[in-house]
PDB file of C-alpha atoms in Angstrom:
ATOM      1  CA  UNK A 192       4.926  11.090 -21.513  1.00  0.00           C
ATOM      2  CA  UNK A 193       5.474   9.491 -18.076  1.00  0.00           C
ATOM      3  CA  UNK A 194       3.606   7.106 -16.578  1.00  0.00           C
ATOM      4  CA  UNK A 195       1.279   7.851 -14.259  1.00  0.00           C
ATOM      5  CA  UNK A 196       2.757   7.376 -10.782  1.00  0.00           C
ATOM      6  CA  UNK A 197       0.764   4.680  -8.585  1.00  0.00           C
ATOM      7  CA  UNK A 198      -1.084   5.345  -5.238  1.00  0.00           C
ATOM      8  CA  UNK A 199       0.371   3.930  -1.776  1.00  0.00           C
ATOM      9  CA  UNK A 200      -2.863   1.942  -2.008  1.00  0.00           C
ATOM     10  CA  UNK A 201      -2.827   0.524  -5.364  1.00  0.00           C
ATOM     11  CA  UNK A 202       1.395  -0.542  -4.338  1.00  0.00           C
ATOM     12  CA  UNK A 203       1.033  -1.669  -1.557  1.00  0.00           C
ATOM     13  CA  UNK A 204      -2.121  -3.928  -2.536  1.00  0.00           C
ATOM     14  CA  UNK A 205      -0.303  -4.987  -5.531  1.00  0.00           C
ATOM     15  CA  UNK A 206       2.394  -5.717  -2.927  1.00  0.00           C
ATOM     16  CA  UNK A 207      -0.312  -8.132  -1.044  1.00  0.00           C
ATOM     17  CA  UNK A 208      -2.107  -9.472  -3.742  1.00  0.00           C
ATOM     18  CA  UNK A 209       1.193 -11.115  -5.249  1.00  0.00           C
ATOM     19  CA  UNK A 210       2.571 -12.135  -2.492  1.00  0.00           C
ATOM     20  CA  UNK A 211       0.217 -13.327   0.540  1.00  0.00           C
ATOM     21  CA  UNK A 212       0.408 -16.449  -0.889  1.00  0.00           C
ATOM     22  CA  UNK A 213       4.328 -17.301  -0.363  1.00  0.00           C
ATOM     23  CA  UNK A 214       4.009 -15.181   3.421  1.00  0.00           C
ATOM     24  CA  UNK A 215       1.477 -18.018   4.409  1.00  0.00           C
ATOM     25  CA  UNK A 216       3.660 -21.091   3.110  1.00  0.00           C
ATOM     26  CA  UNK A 217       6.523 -20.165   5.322  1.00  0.00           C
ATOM     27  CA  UNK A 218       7.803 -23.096   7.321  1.00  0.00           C
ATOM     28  CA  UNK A 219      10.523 -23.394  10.169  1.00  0.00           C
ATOM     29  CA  UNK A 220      11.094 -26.672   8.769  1.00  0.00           C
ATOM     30  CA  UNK A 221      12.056 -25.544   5.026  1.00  0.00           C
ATOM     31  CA  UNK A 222      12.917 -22.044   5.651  1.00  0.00           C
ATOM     32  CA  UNK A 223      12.324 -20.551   2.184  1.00  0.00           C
ATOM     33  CA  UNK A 224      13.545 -17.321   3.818  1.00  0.00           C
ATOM     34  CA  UNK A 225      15.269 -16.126   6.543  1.00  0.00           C
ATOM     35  CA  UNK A 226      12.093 -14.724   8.810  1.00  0.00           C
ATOM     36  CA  UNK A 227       8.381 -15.481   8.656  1.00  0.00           C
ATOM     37  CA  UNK A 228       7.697 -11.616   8.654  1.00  0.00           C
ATOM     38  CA  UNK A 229      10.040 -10.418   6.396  1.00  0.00           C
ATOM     39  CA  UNK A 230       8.973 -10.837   2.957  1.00  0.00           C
ATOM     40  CA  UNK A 231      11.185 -10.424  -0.188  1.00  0.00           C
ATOM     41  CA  UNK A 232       9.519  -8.667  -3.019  1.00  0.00           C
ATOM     42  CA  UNK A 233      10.636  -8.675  -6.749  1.00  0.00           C
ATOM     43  CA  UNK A 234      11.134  -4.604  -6.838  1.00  0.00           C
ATOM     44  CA  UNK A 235      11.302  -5.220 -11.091  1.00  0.00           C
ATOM     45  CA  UNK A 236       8.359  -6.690 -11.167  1.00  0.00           C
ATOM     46  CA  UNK A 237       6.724  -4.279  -9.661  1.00  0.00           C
ATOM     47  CA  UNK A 238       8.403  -1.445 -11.775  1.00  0.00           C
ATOM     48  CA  UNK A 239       6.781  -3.969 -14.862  1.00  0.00           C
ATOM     49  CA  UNK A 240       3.696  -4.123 -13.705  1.00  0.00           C
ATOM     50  CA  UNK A 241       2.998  -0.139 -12.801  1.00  0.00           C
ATOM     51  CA  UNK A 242       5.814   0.699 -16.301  1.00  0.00           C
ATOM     52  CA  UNK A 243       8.211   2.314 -13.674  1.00  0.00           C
ATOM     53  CA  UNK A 244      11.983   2.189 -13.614  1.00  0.00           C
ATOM     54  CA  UNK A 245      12.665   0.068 -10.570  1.00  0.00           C
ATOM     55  CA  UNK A 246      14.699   2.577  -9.019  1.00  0.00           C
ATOM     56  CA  UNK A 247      11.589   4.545  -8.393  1.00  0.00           C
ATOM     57  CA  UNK A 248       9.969   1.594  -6.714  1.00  0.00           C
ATOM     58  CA  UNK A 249      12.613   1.196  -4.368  1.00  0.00           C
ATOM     59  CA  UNK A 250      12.763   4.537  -3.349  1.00  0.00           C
ATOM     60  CA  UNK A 251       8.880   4.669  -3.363  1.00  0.00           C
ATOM     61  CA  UNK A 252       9.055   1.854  -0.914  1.00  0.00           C
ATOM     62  CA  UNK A 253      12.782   2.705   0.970  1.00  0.00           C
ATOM     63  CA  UNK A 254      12.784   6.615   1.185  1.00  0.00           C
ATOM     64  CA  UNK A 255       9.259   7.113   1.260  1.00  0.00           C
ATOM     65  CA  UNK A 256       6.963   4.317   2.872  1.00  0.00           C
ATOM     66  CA  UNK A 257       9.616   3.174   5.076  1.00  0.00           C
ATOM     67  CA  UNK A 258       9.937   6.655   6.507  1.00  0.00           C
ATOM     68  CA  UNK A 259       6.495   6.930   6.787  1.00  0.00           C
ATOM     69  CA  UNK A 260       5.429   4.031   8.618  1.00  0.00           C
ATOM     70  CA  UNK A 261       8.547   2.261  10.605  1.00  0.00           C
ATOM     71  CA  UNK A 262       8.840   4.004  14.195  1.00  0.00           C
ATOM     72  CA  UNK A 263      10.487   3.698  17.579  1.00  0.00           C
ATOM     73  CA  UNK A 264       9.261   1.200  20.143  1.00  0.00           C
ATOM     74  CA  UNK A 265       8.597   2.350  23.773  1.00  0.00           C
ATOM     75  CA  UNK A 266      12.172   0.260  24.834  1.00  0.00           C
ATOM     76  CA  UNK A 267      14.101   1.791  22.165  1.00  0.00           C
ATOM     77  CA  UNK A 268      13.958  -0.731  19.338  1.00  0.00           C
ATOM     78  CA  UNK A 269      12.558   0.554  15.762  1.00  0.00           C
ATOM     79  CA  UNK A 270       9.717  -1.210  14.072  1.00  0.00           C
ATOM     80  CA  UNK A 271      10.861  -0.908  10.374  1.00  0.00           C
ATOM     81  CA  UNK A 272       8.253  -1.606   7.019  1.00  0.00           C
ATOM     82  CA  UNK A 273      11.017  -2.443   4.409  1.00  0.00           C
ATOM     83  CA  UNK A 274      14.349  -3.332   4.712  1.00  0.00           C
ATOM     84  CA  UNK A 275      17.074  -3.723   2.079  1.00  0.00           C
ATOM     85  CA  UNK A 276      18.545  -6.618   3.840  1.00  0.00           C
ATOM     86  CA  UNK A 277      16.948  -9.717   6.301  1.00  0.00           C
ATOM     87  CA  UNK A 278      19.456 -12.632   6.341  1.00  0.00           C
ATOM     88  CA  UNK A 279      20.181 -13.393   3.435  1.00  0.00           C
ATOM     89  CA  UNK A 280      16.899 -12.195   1.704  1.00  0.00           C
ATOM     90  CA  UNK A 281      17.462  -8.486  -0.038  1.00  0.00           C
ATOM     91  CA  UNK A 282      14.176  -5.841  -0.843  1.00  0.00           C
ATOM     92  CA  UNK A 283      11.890  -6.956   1.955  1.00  0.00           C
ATOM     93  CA  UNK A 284       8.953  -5.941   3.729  1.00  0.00           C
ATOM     94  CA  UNK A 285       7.164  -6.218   7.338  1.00  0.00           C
ATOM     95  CA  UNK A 286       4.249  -8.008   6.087  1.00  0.00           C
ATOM     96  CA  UNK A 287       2.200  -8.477   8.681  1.00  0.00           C
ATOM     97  CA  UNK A 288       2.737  -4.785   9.033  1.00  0.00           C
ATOM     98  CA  UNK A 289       2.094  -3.928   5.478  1.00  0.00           C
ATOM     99  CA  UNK A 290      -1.698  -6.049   5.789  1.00  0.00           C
ATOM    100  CA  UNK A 291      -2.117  -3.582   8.737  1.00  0.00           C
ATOM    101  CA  UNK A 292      -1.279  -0.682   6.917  1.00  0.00           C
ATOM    102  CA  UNK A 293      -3.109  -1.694   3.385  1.00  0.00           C
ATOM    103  CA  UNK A 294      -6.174  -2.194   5.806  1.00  0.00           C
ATOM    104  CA  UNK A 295      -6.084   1.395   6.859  1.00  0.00           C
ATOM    105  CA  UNK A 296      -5.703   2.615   3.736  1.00  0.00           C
ATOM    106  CA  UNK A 297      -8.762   0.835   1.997  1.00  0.00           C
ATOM    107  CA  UNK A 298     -10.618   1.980   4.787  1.00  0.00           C
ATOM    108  CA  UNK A 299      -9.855   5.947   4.161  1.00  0.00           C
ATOM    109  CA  UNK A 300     -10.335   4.999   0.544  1.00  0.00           C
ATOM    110  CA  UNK A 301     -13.754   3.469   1.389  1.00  0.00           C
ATOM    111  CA  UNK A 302     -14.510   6.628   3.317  1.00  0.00           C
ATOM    112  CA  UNK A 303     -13.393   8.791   0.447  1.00  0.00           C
ATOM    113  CA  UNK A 304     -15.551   7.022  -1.713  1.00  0.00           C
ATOM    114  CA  UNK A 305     -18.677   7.328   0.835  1.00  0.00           C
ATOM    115  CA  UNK A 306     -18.048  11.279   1.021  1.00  0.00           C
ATOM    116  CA  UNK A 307     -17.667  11.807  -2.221  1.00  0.00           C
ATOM    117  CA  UNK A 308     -20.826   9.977  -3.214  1.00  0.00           C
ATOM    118  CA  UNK A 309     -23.285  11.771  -0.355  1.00  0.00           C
ATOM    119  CA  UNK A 310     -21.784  15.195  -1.602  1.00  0.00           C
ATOM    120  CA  UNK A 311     -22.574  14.133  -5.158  1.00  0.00           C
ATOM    121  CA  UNK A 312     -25.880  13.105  -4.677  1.00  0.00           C
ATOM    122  CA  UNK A 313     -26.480  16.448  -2.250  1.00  0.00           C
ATOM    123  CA  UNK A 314     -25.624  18.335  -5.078  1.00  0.00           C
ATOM    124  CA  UNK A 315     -27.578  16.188  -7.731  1.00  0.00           C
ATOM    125  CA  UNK A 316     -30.537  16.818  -5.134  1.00  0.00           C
ATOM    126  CA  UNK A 317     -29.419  21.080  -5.186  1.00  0.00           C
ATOM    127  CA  UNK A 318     -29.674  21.513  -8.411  1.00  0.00           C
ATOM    128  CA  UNK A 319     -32.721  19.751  -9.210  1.00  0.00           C
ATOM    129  CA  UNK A 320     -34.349  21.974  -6.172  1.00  0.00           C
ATOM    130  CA  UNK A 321     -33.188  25.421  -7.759  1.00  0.00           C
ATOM    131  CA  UNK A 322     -34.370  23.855 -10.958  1.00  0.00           C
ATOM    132  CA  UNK A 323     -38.242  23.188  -9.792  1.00  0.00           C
ATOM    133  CA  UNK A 324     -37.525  26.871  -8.265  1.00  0.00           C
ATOM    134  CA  UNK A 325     -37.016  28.600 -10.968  1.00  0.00           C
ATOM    135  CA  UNK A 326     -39.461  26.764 -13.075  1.00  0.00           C
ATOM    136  CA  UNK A 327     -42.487  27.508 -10.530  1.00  0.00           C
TER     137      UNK A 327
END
């Protein structure tokens, strides 16, 4: 059976979670990595961690995230969310951009969450009305 295939939001957050710590240690004067922005990520890791082949992480995060959220810039230049290649660093992402995006997305989970309960409870509330209906 294959494994269940994760959510944008449970990657990406996954993404954040494991890695917010090394985007705030970046120094000029030490230079772990060749831009404060661009973030490497450990693409196996993350296949480990959701039981996916990495390949399907990658193209998760290169074919269909990147497509998704990098666009063109009013003077021509293209804001990307991962890139294969920064510098020397392979497999990274925009994360400043990715905290934007995860924020959006917990949001319209949150949301989600809120609807579904109200229209759970409406229909709790329904059904006990027909109920006292029927019974009277």
């Amino acid at each position: 059976m294959a494994p269940k295939m994760p959510t944008d939001l449970a990657l990406l957050n996954e993404i954040y979670e494991r890695n917010y710590g090394k985007f705030i240690d970046f120094s000029d004067a030490q230079k772990s990595r060749s831009s404060k922005i661009w973030l490497p990520i450990d693409i196996e890791d993350l296949a480990r961690i959701f039981n996916l082949d990495s390949d399907i992480v990658f193209g998760r995060l290169y074919y269909h995230l990147n497509e998704k959220y990098s666009h063109q810039n009013s003077d021509g230049s293209k804001s990307e969310f991962f890139a294969i290649r920064v510098g020397s660093d392979h497999h990274c992402v925009n994360f400043p951009y990715l905290s934007s995006i995860l924020a959006s997305l917990r949001d319209e989970h949150t949301k989600f969450l809120t609807a579904t309960g109200i229209a759970g409870f409406s229909l709790v509330i329904s059904i006990l009305s027909i109920m006292i209906a029927v019974i009277a």
